[in-house]
PDB file of C-alpha atoms in Angstrom:
ATOM      1  CA  MET U   1     -29.364   2.027 -28.641  1.00 48.00           C
ATOM      2  CA  SER U   2     -27.924   4.797 -26.459  1.00 55.00           C
ATOM      3  CA  LYS U   3     -31.190   5.000 -24.513  1.00 56.00           C
ATOM      4  CA  ARG U   4     -31.124   1.259 -23.889  1.00 64.00           C
ATOM      5  CA  LEU U   5     -27.473   1.366 -22.781  1.00 62.00           C
ATOM      6  CA  SER U   6     -28.245   4.123 -20.300  1.00 67.00           C
ATOM      7  CA  GLU U   7     -30.594   1.758 -18.492  1.00 70.00           C
ATOM      8  CA  ILE U   8     -28.296  -1.288 -18.323  1.00 70.00           C
ATOM      9  CA  SER U   9     -25.622  -1.937 -15.720  1.00 72.00           C
ATOM     10  CA  TYR U  10     -22.117  -1.821 -17.173  1.00 70.00           C
ATOM     11  CA  SER U  11     -21.361  -5.205 -15.590  1.00 69.00           C
ATOM     12  CA  LEU U  12     -23.979  -6.859 -17.811  1.00 62.00           C
ATOM     13  CA  ILE U  13     -22.496  -5.672 -21.099  1.00 64.00           C
ATOM     14  CA  ASP U  14     -19.528  -7.206 -22.907  1.00 69.00           C
ATOM     15  CA  PHE U  15     -18.232  -4.443 -25.146  1.00 75.00           C
ATOM     16  CA  PHE U  16     -15.120  -6.353 -26.179  1.00 80.00           C
ATOM     17  CA  GLU U  17     -16.368  -9.824 -27.016  1.00 81.00           C
ATOM     18  CA  ASP U  18     -13.056 -10.985 -28.495  1.00 86.00           C
ATOM     19  CA  ASP U  19     -11.084 -10.419 -25.278  1.00 88.00           C
ATOM     20  CA  ASP U  20      -9.623 -13.590 -23.781  1.00 91.00           C
ATOM     21  CA  HIS U  21      -9.845 -13.531 -19.983  1.00 90.00           C
ATOM     22  CA  SER U  22      -9.238 -17.255 -19.574  1.00 94.00           C
ATOM     23  CA  GLU U  23      -5.895 -16.913 -17.761  1.00 96.00           C
ATOM     24  CA  THR U  24      -7.369 -14.493 -15.231  1.00 95.00           C
ATOM     25  CA  GLU U  25     -10.469 -16.626 -14.766  1.00 94.00           C
ATOM     26  CA  THR U  26      -8.379 -19.784 -14.325  1.00 96.00           C
ATOM     27  CA  PHE U  27      -6.150 -18.066 -11.773  1.00 95.00           C
ATOM     28  CA  HIS U  28      -9.205 -16.915  -9.842  1.00 96.00           C
ATOM     29  CA  GLU U  29     -10.506 -20.487  -9.823  1.00 96.00           C
ATOM     30  CA  TYR U  30      -7.272 -21.640  -8.197  1.00 95.00           C
ATOM     31  CA  THR U  31      -7.773 -19.187  -5.330  1.00 97.00           C
ATOM     32  CA  LYS U  32     -11.302 -20.340  -4.507  1.00 97.00           C
ATOM     33  CA  LEU U  33     -12.215 -22.002  -1.228  1.00 96.00           C
ATOM     34  CA  ASN U  34     -14.249 -25.205  -1.226  1.00 96.00           C
ATOM     35  CA  ARG U  35     -15.127 -27.848   1.360  1.00 96.00           C
ATOM     36  CA  THR U  36     -12.135 -29.989   0.403  1.00 95.00           C
ATOM     37  CA  ASN U  37      -9.301 -27.479   0.346  1.00 96.00           C
ATOM     38  CA  ALA U  38     -10.765 -25.715   3.380  1.00 97.00           C
ATOM     39  CA  MET U  39      -9.744 -28.772   5.400  1.00 97.00           C
ATOM     40  CA  LEU U  40      -6.190 -28.519   4.063  1.00 97.00           C
ATOM     41  CA  ILE U  41      -5.996 -24.891   5.132  1.00 97.00           C
ATOM     42  CA  ALA U  42      -7.496 -25.707   8.529  1.00 97.00           C
ATOM     43  CA  ARG U  43      -4.829 -28.369   9.113  1.00 97.00           C
ATOM     44  CA  ARG U  44      -2.085 -25.925   8.148  1.00 97.00           C
ATOM     45  CA  VAL U  45      -3.442 -23.249  10.484  1.00 96.00           C
ATOM     46  CA  GLU U  46      -3.732 -25.795  13.304  1.00 96.00           C
ATOM     47  CA  ALA U  47      -0.130 -26.928  12.768  1.00 96.00           C
ATOM     48  CA  ILE U  48       1.096 -23.344  12.928  1.00 94.00           C
ATOM     49  CA  MET U  49      -0.931 -22.348  15.973  1.00 91.00           C
ATOM     50  CA  SER U  50       0.286 -25.395  17.918  1.00 92.00           C
ATOM     51  CA  ASP U  51       3.941 -24.442  17.372  1.00 91.00           C
ATOM     52  CA  ARG U  52       4.801 -21.672  19.834  1.00 88.00           C
ATOM     53  CA  ALA U  53       8.130 -20.858  18.185  1.00 89.00           C
ATOM     54  CA  LEU U  54       6.502 -20.557  14.776  1.00 90.00           C
ATOM     55  CA  VAL U  55       3.723 -18.346  16.123  1.00 89.00           C
ATOM     56  CA  GLY U  56       6.322 -16.095  17.722  1.00 89.00           C
ATOM     57  CA  MET U  57       8.284 -15.830  14.493  1.00 90.00           C
ATOM     58  CA  MET U  58       5.199 -15.055  12.409  1.00 91.00           C
ATOM     59  CA  ALA U  59       4.320 -12.269  14.843  1.00 90.00           C
ATOM     60  CA  ARG U  60       7.482 -10.460  13.708  1.00 90.00           C
ATOM     61  CA  SER U  61       6.020  -9.530  10.334  1.00 91.00           C
ATOM     62  CA  TRP U  62       8.355  -6.817   9.173  1.00 94.00           C
ATOM     63  CA  LYS U  63      11.376  -6.645   6.921  1.00 95.00           C
ATOM     64  CA  THR U  64      14.638  -5.256   8.269  1.00 95.00           C
ATOM     65  CA  TYR U  65      17.727  -3.671   6.780  1.00 97.00           C
ATOM     66  CA  PRO U  66      20.439  -4.627   9.314  1.00 96.00           C
ATOM     67  CA  GLY U  67      23.027  -1.910   9.781  1.00 97.00           C
ATOM     68  CA  ALA U  68      21.117   0.660   7.742  1.00 98.00           C
ATOM     69  CA  PRO U  69      21.020   4.196   9.190  1.00 98.00           C
ATOM     70  CA  ARG U  70      17.597   5.038  10.606  1.00 98.00           C
ATOM     71  CA  VAL U  71      15.570   8.205  10.598  1.00 98.00           C
ATOM     72  CA  GLN U  72      13.288   8.337  13.619  1.00 98.00           C
ATOM     73  CA  LEU U  73       9.987   9.819  12.521  1.00 98.00           C
ATOM     74  CA  PRO U  74       8.506  12.714  14.533  1.00 97.00           C
ATOM     75  CA  ALA U  75       5.943  12.091  17.253  1.00 95.00           C
ATOM     76  CA  PHE U  76       2.393  11.909  15.993  1.00 94.00           C
ATOM     77  CA  VAL U  77       0.116  14.886  16.542  1.00 93.00           C
ATOM     78  CA  PRO U  78      -3.510  13.973  15.708  1.00 94.00           C
ATOM     79  CA  PRO U  79      -5.119  16.286  13.148  1.00 95.00           C
ATOM     80  CA  GLU U  80      -8.177  18.248  14.229  1.00 94.00           C
ATOM     81  CA  VAL U  81     -10.555  16.982  11.584  1.00 96.00           C
ATOM     82  CA  SER U  82     -13.611  14.737  11.654  1.00 96.00           C
ATOM     83  CA  TYR U  83     -13.726  11.317  10.025  1.00 96.00           C
ATOM     84  CA  ALA U  84     -16.778  12.321   7.982  1.00 97.00           C
ATOM     85  CA  ASP U  85     -14.978  15.383   6.648  1.00 96.00           C
ATOM     86  CA  VAL U  86     -11.964  13.293   5.639  1.00 97.00           C
ATOM     87  CA  VAL U  87     -14.084  10.717   3.820  1.00 96.00           C
ATOM     88  CA  LEU U  88     -16.087  13.350   1.967  1.00 95.00           C
ATOM     89  CA  ARG U  89     -12.988  15.338   0.942  1.00 94.00           C
ATOM     90  CA  ARG U  90     -10.928  12.371  -0.251  1.00 96.00           C
ATOM     91  CA  ARG U  91     -10.005  12.607  -3.924  1.00 95.00           C
ATOM     92  CA  SER U  92      -7.281  11.330  -6.200  1.00 96.00           C
ATOM     93  CA  VAL U  93      -5.341  14.126  -7.852  1.00 95.00           C
ATOM     94  CA  SER U  94      -5.856  12.372 -11.185  1.00 94.00           C
ATOM     95  CA  SER U  95      -9.649  12.697 -10.799  1.00 93.00           C
ATOM     96  CA  LEU U  96      -9.178  16.471 -10.649  1.00 92.00           C
ATOM     97  CA  GLY U  97      -7.519  16.472 -14.052  1.00 91.00           C
ATOM     98  CA  ARG U  98      -4.238  17.925 -12.817  1.00 94.00           C
ATOM     99  CA  ASN U  99      -0.829  16.981 -11.464  1.00 96.00           C
ATOM    100  CA  PHE U 100       0.461  17.747  -7.971  1.00 97.00           C
ATOM    101  CA  VAL U 101       1.194  21.379  -7.181  1.00 96.00           C
ATOM    102  CA  GLU U 102       4.835  22.333  -6.753  1.00 95.00           C
ATOM    103  CA  GLY U 103       6.248  22.339  -3.242  1.00 97.00           C
ATOM    104  CA  PRO U 104       7.366  20.104  -0.382  1.00 98.00           C
ATOM    105  CA  ILE U 105       5.545  18.088   2.206  1.00 98.00           C
ATOM    106  CA  THR U 106       6.858  18.043   5.768  1.00 98.00           C
ATOM    107  CA  LEU U 107       8.452  15.175   7.649  1.00 98.00           C
ATOM    108  CA  GLU U 108       5.641  15.567  10.198  1.00 98.00           C
ATOM    109  CA  GLN U 109       3.068  14.947   7.462  1.00 98.00           C
ATOM    110  CA  LEU U 110       4.944  11.900   6.193  1.00 98.00           C
ATOM    111  CA  SER U 111       5.272  10.573   9.740  1.00 98.00           C
ATOM    112  CA  ALA U 112       1.549  10.992  10.371  1.00 98.00           C
ATOM    113  CA  LEU U 113       0.766   9.258   7.081  1.00 98.00           C
ATOM    114  CA  PHE U 114       2.652   6.147   8.177  1.00 98.00           C
ATOM    115  CA  ARG U 115       1.395   6.414  11.756  1.00 98.00           C
ATOM    116  CA  LEU U 116      -2.256   6.516  10.739  1.00 98.00           C
ATOM    117  CA  ALA U 117      -1.997   3.941   7.960  1.00 98.00           C
ATOM    118  CA  TYR U 118       0.417   1.210   9.023  1.00 98.00           C
ATOM    119  CA  ALA U 119       1.984   1.700  12.445  1.00 97.00           C
ATOM    120  CA  PRO U 120       1.314  -0.538  15.464  1.00 96.00           C
ATOM    121  CA  THR U 121      -1.598   0.673  17.573  1.00 96.00           C
ATOM    122  CA  THR U 122      -1.797  -1.991  20.279  1.00 96.00           C
ATOM    123  CA  THR U 123      -0.259  -5.245  21.462  1.00 92.00           C
ATOM    124  CA  LEU U 124      -2.239  -8.445  21.779  1.00 88.00           C
ATOM    125  CA  SER U 125      -1.096 -11.048  24.320  1.00 84.00           C
ATOM    126  CA  SER U 126      -1.981 -14.705  23.788  1.00 73.00           C
ATOM    127  CA  PRO U 127      -2.585 -17.289  26.556  1.00 68.00           C
ATOM    128  CA  ASN U 128       0.780 -18.936  25.792  1.00 68.00           C
ATOM    129  CA  GLY U 129       2.656 -15.710  26.480  1.00 74.00           C
ATOM    130  CA  GLU U 130       3.324 -14.611  22.903  1.00 77.00           C
ATOM    131  CA  THR U 131       2.661 -11.011  21.900  1.00 83.00           C
ATOM    132  CA  GLN U 132       1.443  -9.692  18.575  1.00 87.00           C
ATOM    133  CA  GLN U 133       1.515  -6.065  17.485  1.00 92.00           C
ATOM    134  CA  LEU U 134      -1.660  -5.014  15.713  1.00 95.00           C
ATOM    135  CA  ARG U 135      -1.507  -2.132  13.273  1.00 97.00           C
ATOM    136  CA  SER U 136      -3.822   0.628  12.166  1.00 97.00           C
ATOM    137  CA  THR U 137      -4.842  -1.217   8.983  1.00 97.00           C
ATOM    138  CA  VAL U 138      -6.378  -4.682   9.047  1.00 96.00           C
ATOM    139  CA  SER U 139      -4.422  -7.711   7.808  1.00 97.00           C
ATOM    140  CA  ALA U 140      -5.585 -11.309   7.411  1.00 96.00           C
ATOM    141  CA  GLY U 141      -4.248 -13.277  10.360  1.00 94.00           C
ATOM    142  CA  ALA U 142      -2.250 -10.209  11.431  1.00 94.00           C
ATOM    143  CA  LEU U 143       0.507 -11.376   9.066  1.00 97.00           C
ATOM    144  CA  TYR U 144       1.083  -7.989   7.377  1.00 98.00           C
ATOM    145  CA  PRO U 145       2.643  -9.129   4.082  1.00 98.00           C
ATOM    146  CA  THR U 146       2.745  -5.561   2.756  1.00 99.00           C
ATOM    147  CA  GLU U 147       6.015  -3.634   2.953  1.00 99.00           C
ATOM    148  CA  LEU U 148       6.276   0.115   2.402  1.00 99.00           C
ATOM    149  CA  TYR U 149       9.128   2.061   0.830  1.00 99.00           C
ATOM    150  CA  VAL U 150       9.275   5.796   0.291  1.00 99.00           C
ATOM    151  CA  ALA U 151      11.117   7.700  -2.403  1.00 99.00           C
ATOM    152  CA  ALA U 152      11.530  11.199  -0.954  1.00 99.00           C
ATOM    153  CA  PHE U 153      11.825  13.867  -3.635  1.00 99.00           C
ATOM    154  CA  ASP U 154      10.882  17.014  -1.724  1.00 98.00           C
ATOM    155  CA  THR U 155      10.256  16.452   1.985  1.00 98.00           C
ATOM    156  CA  GLU U 156      11.303  19.093   4.496  1.00 98.00           C
ATOM    157  CA  GLY U 157      13.607  17.562   7.092  1.00 97.00           C
ATOM    158  CA  LEU U 158      14.399  14.405   5.099  1.00 98.00           C
ATOM    159  CA  GLU U 159      17.330  13.844   2.761  1.00 98.00           C
ATOM    160  CA  LYS U 160      16.328  13.004  -0.800  1.00 99.00           C
ATOM    161  CA  GLY U 161      16.555   9.292  -1.426  1.00 99.00           C
ATOM    162  CA  LEU U 162      14.968   5.893  -0.923  1.00 99.00           C
ATOM    163  CA  TYR U 163      13.878   4.520   2.461  1.00 99.00           C
ATOM    164  CA  HIS U 164      12.088   1.513   3.929  1.00 99.00           C
ATOM    165  CA  TYR U 165       9.437   1.989   6.606  1.00 99.00           C
ATOM    166  CA  ARG U 166      10.126   0.039   9.807  1.00 98.00           C
ATOM    167  CA  PRO U 167       6.739  -0.041  11.574  1.00 97.00           C
ATOM    168  CA  VAL U 168       7.930  -1.638  14.818  1.00 95.00           C
ATOM    169  CA  ASP U 169      10.033   1.471  15.547  1.00 96.00           C
ATOM    170  CA  HIS U 170       8.072   3.982  13.447  1.00 97.00           C
ATOM    171  CA  ALA U 171      11.295   4.809  11.633  1.00 98.00           C
ATOM    172  CA  LEU U 172      12.716   4.927   8.124  1.00 99.00           C
ATOM    173  CA  GLU U 173      15.640   2.721   7.141  1.00 99.00           C
ATOM    174  CA  PHE U 174      17.957   4.431   4.680  1.00 99.00           C
ATOM    175  CA  ILE U 175      18.594   2.537   1.420  1.00 99.00           C
ATOM    176  CA  ARG U 176      20.210   5.032  -0.957  1.00 98.00           C
ATOM    177  CA  ALA U 177      20.565   8.781  -1.436  1.00 98.00           C
ATOM    178  CA  GLY U 178      19.973  10.969  -4.444  1.00 97.00           C
ATOM    179  CA  ASP U 179      17.387  12.897  -6.391  1.00 97.00           C
ATOM    180  CA  LEU U 180      15.348   9.955  -7.669  1.00 98.00           C
ATOM    181  CA  ARG U 181      12.416  11.876  -9.121  1.00 98.00           C
ATOM    182  CA  ASN U 182      13.229  11.262 -12.788  1.00 98.00           C
ATOM    183  CA  GLU U 183      14.368   7.686 -12.214  1.00 98.00           C
ATOM    184  CA  PHE U 184      11.115   6.889 -10.443  1.00 99.00           C
ATOM    185  CA  SER U 185       8.841   8.657 -12.915  1.00 98.00           C
ATOM    186  CA  ASN U 186      10.413   6.702 -15.780  1.00 98.00           C
ATOM    187  CA  VAL U 187       9.159   3.391 -14.352  1.00 98.00           C
ATOM    188  CA  SER U 188       5.542   4.540 -14.593  1.00 98.00           C
ATOM    189  CA  SER U 189       3.224   5.141 -17.515  1.00 97.00           C
ATOM    190  CA  TYR U 190       2.099   8.302 -15.654  1.00 97.00           C
ATOM    191  CA  THR U 191       5.431  10.069 -16.015  1.00 97.00           C
ATOM    192  CA  ASP U 192       4.307  13.666 -15.523  1.00 97.00           C
ATOM    193  CA  LEU U 193       2.055  12.863 -12.567  1.00 98.00           C
ATOM    194  CA  CYS U 194       4.832  10.930 -10.825  1.00 98.00           C
ATOM    195  CA  ARG U 195       7.394  13.641 -11.524  1.00 98.00           C
ATOM    196  CA  SER U 196       5.176  16.271  -9.904  1.00 98.00           C
ATOM    197  CA  ALA U 197       4.788  14.398  -6.576  1.00 98.00           C
ATOM    198  CA  SER U 198       6.775  15.305  -3.460  1.00 99.00           C
ATOM    199  CA  ALA U 199       7.166  11.664  -2.415  1.00 99.00           C
ATOM    200  CA  ALA U 200       6.155   8.212  -3.592  1.00 99.00           C
ATOM    201  CA  ILE U 201       5.241   5.334  -1.302  1.00 99.00           C
ATOM    202  CA  ILE U 202       5.843   1.977  -2.956  1.00 99.00           C
ATOM    203  CA  MET U 203       3.896  -1.069  -1.805  1.00 99.00           C
ATOM    204  CA  THR U 204       5.211  -4.621  -2.099  1.00 99.00           C
ATOM    205  CA  SER U 205       3.932  -7.970  -0.845  1.00 98.00           C
ATOM    206  CA  VAL U 206       6.033 -10.620   0.879  1.00 98.00           C
ATOM    207  CA  LEU U 207       3.522 -13.201  -0.277  1.00 97.00           C
ATOM    208  CA  LYS U 208       4.942 -16.194   1.584  1.00 97.00           C
ATOM    209  CA  ARG U 209       4.015 -14.590   4.904  1.00 97.00           C
ATOM    210  CA  THR U 210       0.390 -15.186   4.005  1.00 98.00           C
ATOM    211  CA  LEU U 211       0.691 -18.161   1.652  1.00 98.00           C
ATOM    212  CA  SER U 212       2.538 -20.226   4.249  1.00 97.00           C
ATOM    213  CA  LYS U 213      -0.507 -20.081   6.522  1.00 97.00           C
ATOM    214  CA  TYR U 214      -3.453 -19.853   4.145  1.00 98.00           C
ATOM    215  CA  LEU U 215      -1.986 -21.645   1.091  1.00 97.00           C
ATOM    216  CA  HIS U 216      -3.600 -20.703  -2.241  1.00 97.00           C
ATOM    217  CA  ARG U 217      -6.282 -18.631  -0.494  1.00 97.00           C
ATOM    218  CA  GLY U 218      -3.550 -16.450   0.950  1.00 97.00           C
ATOM    219  CA  TYR U 219      -3.059 -14.710  -2.385  1.00 98.00           C
ATOM    220  CA  ARG U 220      -6.506 -13.173  -2.132  1.00 98.00           C
ATOM    221  CA  PHE U 221      -5.835 -12.185   1.471  1.00 98.00           C
ATOM    222  CA  ALA U 222      -2.614 -10.408   0.481  1.00 98.00           C
ATOM    223  CA  MET U 223      -4.494  -8.450  -2.170  1.00 98.00           C
ATOM    224  CA  TYR U 224      -7.225  -7.569   0.335  1.00 98.00           C
ATOM    225  CA  ASP U 225      -4.500  -6.225   2.607  1.00 98.00           C
ATOM    226  CA  CYS U 226      -3.181  -3.987  -0.169  1.00 98.00           C
ATOM    227  CA  GLY U 227      -6.616  -2.586  -0.869  1.00 98.00           C
ATOM    228  CA  ALA U 228      -7.257  -1.824   2.786  1.00 98.00           C
ATOM    229  CA  LEU U 229      -3.889  -0.101   3.095  1.00 98.00           C
ATOM    230  CA  ILE U 230      -4.487   2.011  -0.008  1.00 98.00           C
ATOM    231  CA  GLN U 231      -7.688   3.381   1.519  1.00 98.00           C
ATOM    232  CA  SER U 232      -5.917   4.018   4.826  1.00 98.00           C
ATOM    233  CA  LEU U 233      -3.209   5.986   3.013  1.00 99.00           C
ATOM    234  CA  TYR U 234      -5.836   8.015   1.167  1.00 98.00           C
ATOM    235  CA  LEU U 235      -7.695   8.908   4.346  1.00 98.00           C
ATOM    236  CA  ALA U 236      -4.522   9.612   6.309  1.00 98.00           C
ATOM    237  CA  GLY U 237      -3.172  11.833   3.546  1.00 98.00           C
ATOM    238  CA  THR U 238      -6.433  13.749   3.345  1.00 98.00           C
ATOM    239  CA  ALA U 239      -6.514  14.183   7.129  1.00 98.00           C
ATOM    240  CA  MET U 240      -2.973  15.591   7.015  1.00 98.00           C
ATOM    241  CA  ASN U 241      -3.926  18.089   4.300  1.00 96.00           C
ATOM    242  CA  MET U 242      -2.025  16.439   1.468  1.00 98.00           C
ATOM    243  CA  ASP U 243      -2.921  15.636  -2.106  1.00 98.00           C
ATOM    244  CA  THR U 244      -2.810  11.918  -2.848  1.00 98.00           C
ATOM    245  CA  CYS U 245      -3.038   9.503  -5.758  1.00 98.00           C
ATOM    246  CA  ALA U 246      -2.645   5.738  -6.069  1.00 98.00           C
ATOM    247  CA  VAL U 247      -0.935   4.731  -9.312  1.00 98.00           C
ATOM    248  CA  GLY U 248      -1.284   1.261 -10.771  1.00 97.00           C
ATOM    249  CA  GLY U 249       0.405   2.268 -14.013  1.00 98.00           C
ATOM    250  CA  ILE U 250       3.863   1.099 -12.966  1.00 98.00           C
ATOM    251  CA  TYR U 251       6.261  -1.250 -14.741  1.00 98.00           C
ATOM    252  CA  ASP U 252       6.412  -3.892 -12.037  1.00 98.00           C
ATOM    253  CA  ASP U 253       9.842  -5.405 -12.544  1.00 98.00           C
ATOM    254  CA  GLU U 254      11.456  -2.035 -13.259  1.00 99.00           C
ATOM    255  CA  LEU U 255      10.012  -0.587 -10.057  1.00 99.00           C
ATOM    256  CA  ALA U 256      11.221  -3.671  -8.163  1.00 99.00           C
ATOM    257  CA  ALA U 257      14.712  -2.975  -9.514  1.00 98.00           C
ATOM    258  CA  PHE U 258      14.345   0.673  -8.448  1.00 99.00           C
ATOM    259  CA  ILE U 259      13.769  -0.312  -4.813  1.00 99.00           C
ATOM    260  CA  GLY U 260      16.019  -3.382  -4.975  1.00 98.00           C
ATOM    261  CA  THR U 261      13.507  -6.150  -4.232  1.00 98.00           C
ATOM    262  CA  SER U 262      12.850  -9.536  -5.827  1.00 97.00           C
ATOM    263  CA  PRO U 263       9.971  -9.351  -8.334  1.00 97.00           C
ATOM    264  CA  VAL U 264       9.116 -12.954  -7.388  1.00 97.00           C
ATOM    265  CA  ASP U 265       9.596 -13.127  -3.616  1.00 97.00           C
ATOM    266  CA  GLU U 266       8.459  -9.550  -2.947  1.00 98.00           C
ATOM    267  CA  PRO U 267       6.507  -8.305  -5.964  1.00 98.00           C
ATOM    268  CA  VAL U 268       5.617  -4.653  -6.339  1.00 98.00           C
ATOM    269  CA  GLN U 269       1.909  -3.880  -6.056  1.00 98.00           C
ATOM    270  CA  LEU U 270       1.417  -0.145  -6.397  1.00 97.00           C
ATOM    271  CA  ALA U 271       2.833   3.342  -6.026  1.00 98.00           C
ATOM    272  CA  PHE U 272       1.072   5.902  -3.841  1.00 99.00           C
ATOM    273  CA  LEU U 273       1.930   9.542  -4.532  1.00 99.00           C
ATOM    274  CA  VAL U 274       1.677  12.436  -2.097  1.00 99.00           C
ATOM    275  CA  GLY U 275       2.201  16.170  -2.339  1.00 98.00           C
ATOM    276  CA  PRO U 276       1.100  19.466  -0.794  1.00 97.00           C
ATOM    277  CA  TYR U 277      -2.588  20.293  -0.828  1.00 96.00           C
ATOM    278  CA  GLY U 278      -3.562  22.116  -3.991  1.00 93.00           C
ATOM    279  CA  GLY U 279      -7.306  22.499  -3.529  1.00 86.00           C
ATOM    280  CA  ARG U 280     -10.193  20.440  -4.810  1.00 73.00           C
ATOM    281  CA  LEU U 281     -10.970  22.463  -7.942  1.00 58.00           C
ATOM    282  CA  ALA U 282     -10.391  20.514 -11.120  1.00 51.00           C
ATOM    283  CA  ALA U 283      -8.114  21.819 -13.823  1.00 48.00           C
ATOM    284  CA  ALA U 284      -9.752  23.423 -16.852  1.00 45.00           C
ATOM    285  CA  GLY U 285     -11.518  20.707 -18.801  1.00 44.00           C
ATOM    286  CA  GLY U 286     -10.956  18.094 -16.066  1.00 44.00           C
ATOM    287  CA  PRO U 287     -13.554  16.171 -14.055  1.00 41.00           C
ATOM    288  CA  GLN U 288     -15.602  18.142 -11.544  1.00 36.00           C
TER     289      GLN U 288
END
């Protein structure tokens, strides 16, 4: 039996035949595109693109915290490292069988992480005079439904606390102060890993930014955006000589309460942990 299993793709084997995936499968069906609903989406897109005011509003795809103190992030200094080297060195800390090593990251590293992963990189001008900022990570329709928050536990040059990233100004908007390490780690099933990180970036999705244009199909697009941004954060963190780890083991509504967002209108998607570089050797007994 073991010999036969070694020759069969995992995707062709159902190890847990009693599992009920019907809700997931039904949900996926609702997000499919066919020749009928494609016309509905096309009409919605046409209606949006013919409304100059609406196009201009949708180009401002970022959340704001009016009146919140801002921390201007340091100017970006490109790292001297090749793309191939970054891709080949990228690892999740969890795959090394260890937590993050103790110590801070710098504000310059955090700034570069945001700059490389989600900051505007150019401005696109349309024939009708509207402008659209395009960012370093792709987004369906340039709608950028993903919002980024950072819980700073140990970052040189940055007060401990919770912040929101404002991409249009490459700045952090202050939300609340305090040592939030334990509070954050308690809303994850990976408590020790989260507690060892120097900072945690929390990803949310303002789904209506995408759903309003692409209807049911927009849900898939918003998830694609999250996946693309996760990879950008991994590569940016590696380029800036940081350890990184995406964590899906978070209690969604509790993490939403932690950052103060609506679990319906702006659901939490993921936490992305960063810390100082600790080498690529696995811990004793961990994966190599």
